CSV table of C-alpha atoms in Angstrom, one decimal:
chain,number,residue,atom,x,y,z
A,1,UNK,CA,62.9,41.9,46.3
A,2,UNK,CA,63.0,39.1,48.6
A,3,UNK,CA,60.4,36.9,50.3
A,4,UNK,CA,61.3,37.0,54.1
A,5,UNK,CA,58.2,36.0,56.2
A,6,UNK,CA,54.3,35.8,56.7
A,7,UNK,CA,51.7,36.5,59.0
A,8,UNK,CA,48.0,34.6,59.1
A,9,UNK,CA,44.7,36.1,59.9
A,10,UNK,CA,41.3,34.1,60.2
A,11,UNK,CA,38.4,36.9,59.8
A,12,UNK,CA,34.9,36.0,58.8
A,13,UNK,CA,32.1,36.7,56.5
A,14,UNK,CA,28.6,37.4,57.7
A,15,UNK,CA,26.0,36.1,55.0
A,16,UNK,CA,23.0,37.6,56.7
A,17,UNK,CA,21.1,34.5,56.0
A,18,UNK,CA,21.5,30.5,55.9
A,19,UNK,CA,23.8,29.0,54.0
A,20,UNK,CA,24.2,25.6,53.1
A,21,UNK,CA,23.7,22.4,50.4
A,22,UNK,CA,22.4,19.4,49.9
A,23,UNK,CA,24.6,17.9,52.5
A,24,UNK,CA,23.6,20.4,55.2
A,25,UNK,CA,23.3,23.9,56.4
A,26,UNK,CA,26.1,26.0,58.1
A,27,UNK,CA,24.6,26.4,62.0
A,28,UNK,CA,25.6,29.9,62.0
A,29,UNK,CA,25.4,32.7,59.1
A,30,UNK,CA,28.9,33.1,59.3
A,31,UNK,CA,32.2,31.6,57.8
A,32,UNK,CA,36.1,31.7,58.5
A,33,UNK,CA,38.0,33.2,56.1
A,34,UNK,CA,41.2,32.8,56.1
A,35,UNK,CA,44.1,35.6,55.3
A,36,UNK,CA,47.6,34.9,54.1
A,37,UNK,CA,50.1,38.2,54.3
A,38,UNK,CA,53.5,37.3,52.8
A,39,UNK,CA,56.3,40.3,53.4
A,40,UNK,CA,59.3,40.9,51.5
A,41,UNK,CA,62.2,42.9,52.4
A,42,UNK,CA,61.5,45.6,50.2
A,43,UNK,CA,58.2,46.4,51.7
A,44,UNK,CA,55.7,45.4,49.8
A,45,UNK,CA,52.9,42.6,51.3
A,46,UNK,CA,51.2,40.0,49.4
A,47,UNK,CA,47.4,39.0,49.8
A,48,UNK,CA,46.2,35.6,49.4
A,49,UNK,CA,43.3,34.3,50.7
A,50,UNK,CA,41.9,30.7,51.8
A,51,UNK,CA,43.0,27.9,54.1
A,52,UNK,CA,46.5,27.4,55.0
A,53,UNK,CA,47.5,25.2,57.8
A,54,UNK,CA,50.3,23.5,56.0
A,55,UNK,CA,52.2,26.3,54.9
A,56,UNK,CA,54.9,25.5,56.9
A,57,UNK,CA,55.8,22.1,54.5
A,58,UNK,CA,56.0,24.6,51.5
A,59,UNK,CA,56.6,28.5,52.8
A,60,UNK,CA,60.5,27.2,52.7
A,61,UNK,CA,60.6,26.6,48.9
A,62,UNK,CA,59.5,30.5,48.5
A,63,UNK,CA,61.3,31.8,51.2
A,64,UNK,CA,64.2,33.8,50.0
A,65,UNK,CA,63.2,34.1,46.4
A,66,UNK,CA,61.9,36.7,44.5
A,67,UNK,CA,58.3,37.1,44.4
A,68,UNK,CA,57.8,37.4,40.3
A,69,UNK,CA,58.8,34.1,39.7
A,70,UNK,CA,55.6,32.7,40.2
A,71,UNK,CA,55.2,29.9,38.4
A,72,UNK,CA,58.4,28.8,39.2
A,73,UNK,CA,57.7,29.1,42.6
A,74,UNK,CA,54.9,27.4,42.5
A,75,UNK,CA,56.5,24.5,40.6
A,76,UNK,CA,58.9,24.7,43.2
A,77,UNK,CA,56.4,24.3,45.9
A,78,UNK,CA,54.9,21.1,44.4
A,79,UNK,CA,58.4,19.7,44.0
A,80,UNK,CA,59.1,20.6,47.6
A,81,UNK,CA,55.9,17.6,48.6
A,82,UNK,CA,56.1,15.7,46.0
A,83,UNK,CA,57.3,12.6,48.1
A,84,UNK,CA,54.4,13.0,50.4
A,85,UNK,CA,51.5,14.5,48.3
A,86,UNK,CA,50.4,17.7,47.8
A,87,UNK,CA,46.6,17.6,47.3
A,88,UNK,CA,44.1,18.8,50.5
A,89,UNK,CA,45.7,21.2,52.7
A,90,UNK,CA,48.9,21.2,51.3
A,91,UNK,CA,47.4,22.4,48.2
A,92,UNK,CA,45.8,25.1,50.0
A,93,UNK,CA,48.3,26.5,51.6
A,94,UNK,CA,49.6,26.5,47.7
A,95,UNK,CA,47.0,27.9,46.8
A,96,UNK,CA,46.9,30.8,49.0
A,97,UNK,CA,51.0,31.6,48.6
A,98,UNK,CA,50.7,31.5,44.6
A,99,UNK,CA,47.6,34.2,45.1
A,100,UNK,CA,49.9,36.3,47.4
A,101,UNK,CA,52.9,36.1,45.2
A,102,UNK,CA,50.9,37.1,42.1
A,103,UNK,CA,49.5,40.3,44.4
A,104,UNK,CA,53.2,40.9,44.6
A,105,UNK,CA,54.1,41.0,41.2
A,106,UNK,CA,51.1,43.1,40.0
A,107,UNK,CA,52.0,45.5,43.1
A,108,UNK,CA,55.5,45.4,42.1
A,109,UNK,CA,54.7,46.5,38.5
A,110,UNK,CA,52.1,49.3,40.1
A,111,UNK,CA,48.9,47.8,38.0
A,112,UNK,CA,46.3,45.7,38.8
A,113,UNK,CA,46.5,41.7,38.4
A,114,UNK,CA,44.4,41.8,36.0
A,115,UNK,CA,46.5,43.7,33.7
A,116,UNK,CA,49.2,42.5,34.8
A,117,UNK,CA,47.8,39.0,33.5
A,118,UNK,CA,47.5,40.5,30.0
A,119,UNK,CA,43.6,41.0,30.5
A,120,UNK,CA,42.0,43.4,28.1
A,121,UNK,CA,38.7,44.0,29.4
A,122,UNK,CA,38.1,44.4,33.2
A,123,UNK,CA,34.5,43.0,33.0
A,124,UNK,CA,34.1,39.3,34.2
A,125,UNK,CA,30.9,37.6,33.1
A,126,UNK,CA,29.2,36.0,36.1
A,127,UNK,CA,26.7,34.1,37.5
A,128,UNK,CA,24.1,34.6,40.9
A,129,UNK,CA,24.5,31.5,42.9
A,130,UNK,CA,23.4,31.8,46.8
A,131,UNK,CA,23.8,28.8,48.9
A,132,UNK,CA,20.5,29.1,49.3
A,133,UNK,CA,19.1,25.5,50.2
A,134,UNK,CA,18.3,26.4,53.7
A,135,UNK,CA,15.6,30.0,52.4
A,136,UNK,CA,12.3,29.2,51.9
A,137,UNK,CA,10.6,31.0,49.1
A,138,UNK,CA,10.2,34.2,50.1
A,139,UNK,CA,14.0,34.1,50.8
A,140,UNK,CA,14.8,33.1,48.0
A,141,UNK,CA,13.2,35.5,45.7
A,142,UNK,CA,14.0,38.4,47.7
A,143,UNK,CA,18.0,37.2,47.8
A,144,UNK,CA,17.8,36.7,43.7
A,145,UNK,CA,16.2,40.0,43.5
A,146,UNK,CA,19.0,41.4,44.7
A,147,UNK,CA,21.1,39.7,42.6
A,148,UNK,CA,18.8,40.6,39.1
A,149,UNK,CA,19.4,44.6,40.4
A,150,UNK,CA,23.1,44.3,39.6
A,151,UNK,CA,22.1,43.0,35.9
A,152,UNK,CA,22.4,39.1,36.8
A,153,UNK,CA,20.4,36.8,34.2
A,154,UNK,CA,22.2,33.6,35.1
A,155,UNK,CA,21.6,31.5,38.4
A,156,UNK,CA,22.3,28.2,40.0
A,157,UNK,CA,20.5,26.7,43.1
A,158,UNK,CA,21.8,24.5,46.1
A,159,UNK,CA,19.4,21.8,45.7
A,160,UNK,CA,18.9,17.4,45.4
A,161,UNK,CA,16.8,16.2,48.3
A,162,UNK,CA,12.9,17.1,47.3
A,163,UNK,CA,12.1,16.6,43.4
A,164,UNK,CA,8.9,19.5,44.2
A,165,UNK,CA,10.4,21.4,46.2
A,166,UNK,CA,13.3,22.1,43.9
A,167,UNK,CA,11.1,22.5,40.6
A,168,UNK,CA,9.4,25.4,42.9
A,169,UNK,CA,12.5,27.1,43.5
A,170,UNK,CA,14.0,26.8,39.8
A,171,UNK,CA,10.5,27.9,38.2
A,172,UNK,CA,10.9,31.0,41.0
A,173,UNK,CA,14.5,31.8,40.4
A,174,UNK,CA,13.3,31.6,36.3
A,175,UNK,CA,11.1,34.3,37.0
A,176,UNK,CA,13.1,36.3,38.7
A,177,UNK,CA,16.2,36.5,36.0
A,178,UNK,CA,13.2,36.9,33.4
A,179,UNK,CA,13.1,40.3,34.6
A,180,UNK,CA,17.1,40.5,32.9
A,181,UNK,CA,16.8,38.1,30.0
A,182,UNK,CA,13.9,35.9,27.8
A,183,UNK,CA,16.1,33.0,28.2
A,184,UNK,CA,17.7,33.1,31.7
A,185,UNK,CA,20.5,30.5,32.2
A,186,UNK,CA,19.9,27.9,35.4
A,187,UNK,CA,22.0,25.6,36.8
A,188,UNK,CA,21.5,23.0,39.7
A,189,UNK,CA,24.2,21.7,41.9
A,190,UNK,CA,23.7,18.5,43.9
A,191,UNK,CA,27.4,18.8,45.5
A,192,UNK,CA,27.9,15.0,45.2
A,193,UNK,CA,25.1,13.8,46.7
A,194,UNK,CA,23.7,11.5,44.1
A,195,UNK,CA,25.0,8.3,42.8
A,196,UNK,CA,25.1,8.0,39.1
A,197,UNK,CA,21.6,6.3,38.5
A,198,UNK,CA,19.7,8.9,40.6
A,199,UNK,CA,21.4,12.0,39.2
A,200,UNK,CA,19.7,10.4,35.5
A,201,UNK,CA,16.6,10.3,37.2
A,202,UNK,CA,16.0,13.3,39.7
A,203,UNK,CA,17.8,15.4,36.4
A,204,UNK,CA,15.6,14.0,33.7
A,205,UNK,CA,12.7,15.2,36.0
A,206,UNK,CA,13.6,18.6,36.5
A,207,UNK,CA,14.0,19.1,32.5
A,208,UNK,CA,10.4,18.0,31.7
A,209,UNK,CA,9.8,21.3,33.3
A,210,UNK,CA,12.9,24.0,33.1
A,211,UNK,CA,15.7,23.9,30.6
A,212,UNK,CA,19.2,23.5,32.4
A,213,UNK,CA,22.2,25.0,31.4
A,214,UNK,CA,24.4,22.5,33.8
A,215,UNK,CA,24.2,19.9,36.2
A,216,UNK,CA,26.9,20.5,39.2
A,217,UNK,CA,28.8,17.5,40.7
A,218,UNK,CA,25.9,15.1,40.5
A,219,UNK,CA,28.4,12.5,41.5
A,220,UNK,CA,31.6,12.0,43.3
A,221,UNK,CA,33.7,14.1,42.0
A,222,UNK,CA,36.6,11.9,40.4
A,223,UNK,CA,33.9,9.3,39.5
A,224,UNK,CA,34.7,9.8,35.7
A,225,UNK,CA,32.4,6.8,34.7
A,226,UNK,CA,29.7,8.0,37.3
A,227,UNK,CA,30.1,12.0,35.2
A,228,UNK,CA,30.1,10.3,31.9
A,229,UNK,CA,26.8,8.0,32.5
A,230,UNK,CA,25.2,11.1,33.5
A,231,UNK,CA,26.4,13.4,30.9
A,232,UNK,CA,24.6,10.7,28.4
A,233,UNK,CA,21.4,10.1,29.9
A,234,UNK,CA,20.9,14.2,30.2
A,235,UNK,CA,20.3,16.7,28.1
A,236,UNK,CA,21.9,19.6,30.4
A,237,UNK,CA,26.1,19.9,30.6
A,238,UNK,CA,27.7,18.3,33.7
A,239,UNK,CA,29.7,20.6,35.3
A,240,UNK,CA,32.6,19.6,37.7
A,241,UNK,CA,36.4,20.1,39.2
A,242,UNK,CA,36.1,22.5,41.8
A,243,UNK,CA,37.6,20.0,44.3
A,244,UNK,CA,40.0,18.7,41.8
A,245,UNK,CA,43.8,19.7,43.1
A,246,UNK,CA,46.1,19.4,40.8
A,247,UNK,CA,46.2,18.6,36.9
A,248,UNK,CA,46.5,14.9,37.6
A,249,UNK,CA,42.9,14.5,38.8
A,250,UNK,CA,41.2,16.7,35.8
A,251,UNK,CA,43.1,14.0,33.3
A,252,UNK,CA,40.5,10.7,33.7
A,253,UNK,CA,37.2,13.2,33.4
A,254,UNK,CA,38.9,14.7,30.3
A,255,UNK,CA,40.2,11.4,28.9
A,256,UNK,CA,36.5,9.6,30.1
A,257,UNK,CA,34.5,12.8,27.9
A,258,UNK,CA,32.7,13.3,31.3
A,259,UNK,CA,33.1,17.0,31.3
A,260,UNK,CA,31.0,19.8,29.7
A,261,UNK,CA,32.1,23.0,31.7
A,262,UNK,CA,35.4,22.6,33.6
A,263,UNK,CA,35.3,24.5,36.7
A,264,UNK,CA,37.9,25.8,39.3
A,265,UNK,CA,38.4,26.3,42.7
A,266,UNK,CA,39.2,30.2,43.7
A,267,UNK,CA,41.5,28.7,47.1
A,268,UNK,CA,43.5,26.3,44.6
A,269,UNK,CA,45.6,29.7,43.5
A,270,UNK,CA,46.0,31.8,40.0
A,271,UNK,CA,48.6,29.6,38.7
A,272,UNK,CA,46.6,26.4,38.8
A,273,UNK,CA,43.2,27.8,37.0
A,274,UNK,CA,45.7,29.2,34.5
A,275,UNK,CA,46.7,25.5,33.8
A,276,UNK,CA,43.9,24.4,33.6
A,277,UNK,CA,42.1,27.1,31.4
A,278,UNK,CA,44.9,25.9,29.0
A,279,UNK,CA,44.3,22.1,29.4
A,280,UNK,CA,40.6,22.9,29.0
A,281,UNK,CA,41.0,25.2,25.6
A,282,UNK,CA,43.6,22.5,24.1
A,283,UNK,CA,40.1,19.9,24.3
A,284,UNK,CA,37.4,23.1,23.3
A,285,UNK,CA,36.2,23.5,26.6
A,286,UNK,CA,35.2,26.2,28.6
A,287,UNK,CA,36.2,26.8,32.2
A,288,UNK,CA,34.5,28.5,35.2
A,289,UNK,CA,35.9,29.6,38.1
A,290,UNK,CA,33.4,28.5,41.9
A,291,UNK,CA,33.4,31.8,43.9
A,292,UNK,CA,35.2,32.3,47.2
A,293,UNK,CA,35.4,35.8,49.4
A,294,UNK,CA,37.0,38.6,47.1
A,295,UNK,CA,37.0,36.3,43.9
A,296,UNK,CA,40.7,36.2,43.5
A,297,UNK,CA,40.7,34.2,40.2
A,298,UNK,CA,38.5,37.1,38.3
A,299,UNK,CA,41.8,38.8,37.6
A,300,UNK,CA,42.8,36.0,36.0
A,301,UNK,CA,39.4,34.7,34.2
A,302,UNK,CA,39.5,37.7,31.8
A,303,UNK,CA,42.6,36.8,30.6
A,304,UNK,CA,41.9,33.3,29.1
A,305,UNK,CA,40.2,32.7,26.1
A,306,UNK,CA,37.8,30.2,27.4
A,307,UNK,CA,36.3,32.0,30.4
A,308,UNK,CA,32.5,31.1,30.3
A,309,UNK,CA,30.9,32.4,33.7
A,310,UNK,CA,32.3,33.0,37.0
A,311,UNK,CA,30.4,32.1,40.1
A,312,UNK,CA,29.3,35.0,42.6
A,313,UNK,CA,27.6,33.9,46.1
A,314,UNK,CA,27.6,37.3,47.7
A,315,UNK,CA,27.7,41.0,47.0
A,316,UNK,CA,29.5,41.9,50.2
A,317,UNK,CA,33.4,41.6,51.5
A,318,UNK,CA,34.6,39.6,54.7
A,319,UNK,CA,34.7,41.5,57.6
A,320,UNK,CA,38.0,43.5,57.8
A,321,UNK,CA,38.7,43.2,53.9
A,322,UNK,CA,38.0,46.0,50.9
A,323,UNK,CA,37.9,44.6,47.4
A,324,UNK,CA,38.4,46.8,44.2
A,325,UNK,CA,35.1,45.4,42.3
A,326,UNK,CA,31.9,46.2,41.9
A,327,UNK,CA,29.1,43.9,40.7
A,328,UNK,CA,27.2,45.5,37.4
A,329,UNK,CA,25.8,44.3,34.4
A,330,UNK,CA,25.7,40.8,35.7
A,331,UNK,CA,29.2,39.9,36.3
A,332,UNK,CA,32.6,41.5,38.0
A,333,UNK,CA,33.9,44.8,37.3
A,334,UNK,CA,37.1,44.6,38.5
A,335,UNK,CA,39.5,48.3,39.3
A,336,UNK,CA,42.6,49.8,39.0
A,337,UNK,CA,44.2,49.6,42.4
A,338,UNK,CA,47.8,47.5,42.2
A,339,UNK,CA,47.8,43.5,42.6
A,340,UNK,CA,43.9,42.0,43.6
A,341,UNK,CA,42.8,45.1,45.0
A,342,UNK,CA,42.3,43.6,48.4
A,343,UNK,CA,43.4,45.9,51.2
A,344,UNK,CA,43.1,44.4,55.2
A,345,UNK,CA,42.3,46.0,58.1
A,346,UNK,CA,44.7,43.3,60.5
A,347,UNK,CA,43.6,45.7,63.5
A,348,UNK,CA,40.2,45.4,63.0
A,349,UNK,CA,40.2,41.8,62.4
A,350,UNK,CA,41.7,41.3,65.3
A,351,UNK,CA,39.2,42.9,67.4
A,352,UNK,CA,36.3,41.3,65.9
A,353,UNK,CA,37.9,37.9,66.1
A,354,UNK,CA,38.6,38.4,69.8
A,355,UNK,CA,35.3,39.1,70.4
A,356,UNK,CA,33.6,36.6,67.9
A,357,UNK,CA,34.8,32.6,68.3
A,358,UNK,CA,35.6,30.8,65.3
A,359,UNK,CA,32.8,29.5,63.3
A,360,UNK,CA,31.9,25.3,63.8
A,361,UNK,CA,33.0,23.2,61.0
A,362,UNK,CA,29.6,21.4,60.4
A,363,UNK,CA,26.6,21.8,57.7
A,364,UNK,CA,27.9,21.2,53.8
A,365,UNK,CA,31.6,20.7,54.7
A,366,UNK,CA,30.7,17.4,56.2
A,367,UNK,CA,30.0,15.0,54.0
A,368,UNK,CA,26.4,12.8,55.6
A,369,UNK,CA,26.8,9.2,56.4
A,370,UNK,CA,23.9,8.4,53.7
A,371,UNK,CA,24.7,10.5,51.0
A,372,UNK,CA,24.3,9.0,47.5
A,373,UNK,CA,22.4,6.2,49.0
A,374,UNK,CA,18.9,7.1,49.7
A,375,UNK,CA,16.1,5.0,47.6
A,376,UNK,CA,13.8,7.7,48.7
A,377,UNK,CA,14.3,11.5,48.4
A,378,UNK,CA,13.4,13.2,51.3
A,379,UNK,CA,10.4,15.3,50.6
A,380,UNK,CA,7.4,15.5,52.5
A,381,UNK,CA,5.8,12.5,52.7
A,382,UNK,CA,1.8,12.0,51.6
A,383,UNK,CA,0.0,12.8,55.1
A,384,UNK,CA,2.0,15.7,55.6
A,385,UNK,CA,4.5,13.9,58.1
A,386,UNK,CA,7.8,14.7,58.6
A,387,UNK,CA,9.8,12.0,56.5
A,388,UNK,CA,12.4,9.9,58.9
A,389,UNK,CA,15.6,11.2,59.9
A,390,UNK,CA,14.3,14.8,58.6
A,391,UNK,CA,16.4,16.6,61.6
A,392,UNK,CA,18.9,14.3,61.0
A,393,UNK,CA,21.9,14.2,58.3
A,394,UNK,CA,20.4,12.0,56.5
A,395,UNK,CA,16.8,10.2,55.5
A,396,UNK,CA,17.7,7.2,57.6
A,397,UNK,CA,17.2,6.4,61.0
A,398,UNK,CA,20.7,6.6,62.4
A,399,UNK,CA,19.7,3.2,65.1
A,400,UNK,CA,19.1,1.1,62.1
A,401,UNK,CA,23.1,0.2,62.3
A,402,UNK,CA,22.1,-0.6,65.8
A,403,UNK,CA,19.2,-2.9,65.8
A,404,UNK,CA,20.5,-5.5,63.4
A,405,UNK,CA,19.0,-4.0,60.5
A,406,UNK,CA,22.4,-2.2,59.0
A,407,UNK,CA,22.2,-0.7,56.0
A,408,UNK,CA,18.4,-1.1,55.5
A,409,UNK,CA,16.3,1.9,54.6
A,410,UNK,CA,14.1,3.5,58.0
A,411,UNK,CA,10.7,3.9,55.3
A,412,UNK,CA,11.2,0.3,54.0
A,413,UNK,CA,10.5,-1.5,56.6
């Protein structure tokens, strides 16, 4: 069995609601997904999912090989950019082949990944987590609700801008998961927003009232000092490396003892979490996986030894996609159909793409011009105002950078 070719769909999934973080909200409920199809000349098709715009600067160093030699492929793949750097999109499209060519193998041997991966137990511990920054309350409940029917007792909120408004939502989401467990697990993710002496603060705030399991990329993400000061002036774990691509960048936040839960990107491949699970075990660590559409890396979580929770944002598939899982009993139960279970409808796809435009890139995937360095956070302010820049990107006003005041706060002056 050869690799010959591939074929790339973009499809979609439709959240039914607002999704977003602290650095903004999505201006639609929907978001591209994107589908990689490798063939071989025996047949069989591979499924990988997530961006892949650079696949033509690594598809050559799989093309014509046999699809079971995946992590030599995928060695192969890095060796292939190695000049030039393979982190970003390149690792993407890395990524999404290593997925595909692991749905090969597990078809190839007729058994699910899972198995295939030496897993003993299809269940996957997990944890409810909603992009949910943009619900108001009511939203919020009724979205967790849902979540605490499939058995979920673990939760983590989008959250970092409004101290009250956050302890609100964490005391609601508490008392939703109460319904599964006395002790409910919650977690908090400020997607990089902070710098290092706010994350202390806004975190030490939120603990005089709930009990955190983790704080989520409170800082820039390879700011191993930044992790570490935090992880010592809180009681909760810091959790991070989600954007981390490649071994390399997990070494300093190891080496610094900035990490409590090491975490993994789905769209980085199966191949790369399985490194790091490893890395992660040798230093008696645990590592979770962030979610993406279909949760690829489930198939391999349940076949490390260090698999603490993996993240699930919806309950529902991409548009044009069926997914061998179910979610009971708080977590992933994934089947018995061969590779990652995920069959695609290309016809279907088509036709609803053709009808549908792609979805803007805006809201949390851009990065706000003021992020981590607000003195103020942006709640309401005492008369009931709307604090400045509120429909903005940021708590500043965007003409102080016009007006010869750069760089000083709008509510200072």
């Amino acid at each position: 069995m050869k690799v010959t070719g591939y074929r790339s769909l973009t499809t979609a999934h439709d959240w039914g609601r607002p999704i977003g973080d602290a650095n903004g909200v999505m201006p639609g409920p929907h978001t591209d997904v994107h589908v990689l199809i490798l063939e071989t000349d025996g047949g069989l098709e591979g499924v990988g999912l997530g961006a892949h715009g650079d696949i033509d600067r690594v598809f050559g160093a799989v093309e014509g090989e046999d699809p079971r030699a995946v992590p030599a492929l995928y060695d192969r793949m890095i060796d292939r950019v190695f000049k030039t750097g393979h982190s970003g999109a390149t690792f993407g499209a890395i990524g999404a082949i290593d997925m595909a060519l692991w749905d090969l193998k597990a078809k190839a041997a007729g058994e699910p990944l899972w198995r295939t991966l030496g897993g003993r137990d299809r269940f996957v511990p997990g944890y409810a987590s909603g992009l949910d920054i943009a619900l108001d309350d009511d939203a919020l409940v009724g979205l967790y609700e849902r979540f605490a029917d499939r058995g979920f007792s673990a939760g983590k909120l989008k959250g970092g801008r409004d101290l009250g408004h956050d302890l609100r939502r964490l005391e609601a989401l508490r008392d939703v998961l109460g319904r599964n467990s006395a002790h409910p697990a919650l977690m908090f993710d400020a997607n990089e927003s902070w710098n290092r002496s706010q994350a202390v603060r806004f975190v030490s705030a939120l603990e005089r009232v709930v009990d955190l399991a983790w704080i989520e990329e409170p800082v820039r993400r390879w700011d191993a000092a930044g992790l570490a000061a935090v992880r010592r002036g809180i009681r909760a774990g810091v959790a991070t490396g989600e954007n981390l691509t490649g071994l390399e960048q997990y070494r300093p936040l190891l080496d610094a003892d900035a990490v409590d839960v090491v975490q993994v990107g789905n769209v980085w491949g199966i191949t790369h979490f399985l490194r790091v699970a490893a890395v992660a075990h040798g230093r008696d660590l645990p590592v979770s996986p962030v979610a993406y559409h279909a949760n690829p890396v489930a198939h391999a979580a349940v076949a490390v030894p260090n698999h603490l929770a993996f993240e699930v944002q919806d309950l529902s598939a991409p548009i044009g996609l069926e997914v061998d899982q179910e979610f009971q009993d708080g977590g992933i139960v994934l089947g018995d159909e061969p590779g990652l279970g995920i069959r695609v409808d290309e016809e279907h796809i088509r036709a609803v793409r053709a009808a549908d435009p792609p979805a803007a890139t805006a809201g949390p995937h851009v990065r706000p011009g003021r992020a981590g360095l607000r003195l103020v956070p942006d709640g309401p302010r005492p008369d009931g105002a709307q604090p400045v820049g509120a429909h903005r990107d940021s708590a500043y006003q965007d003409d102080a950078h016009r007006d010869g005041r750069a760089g000083v706060p709008a509510r200072s002056r």
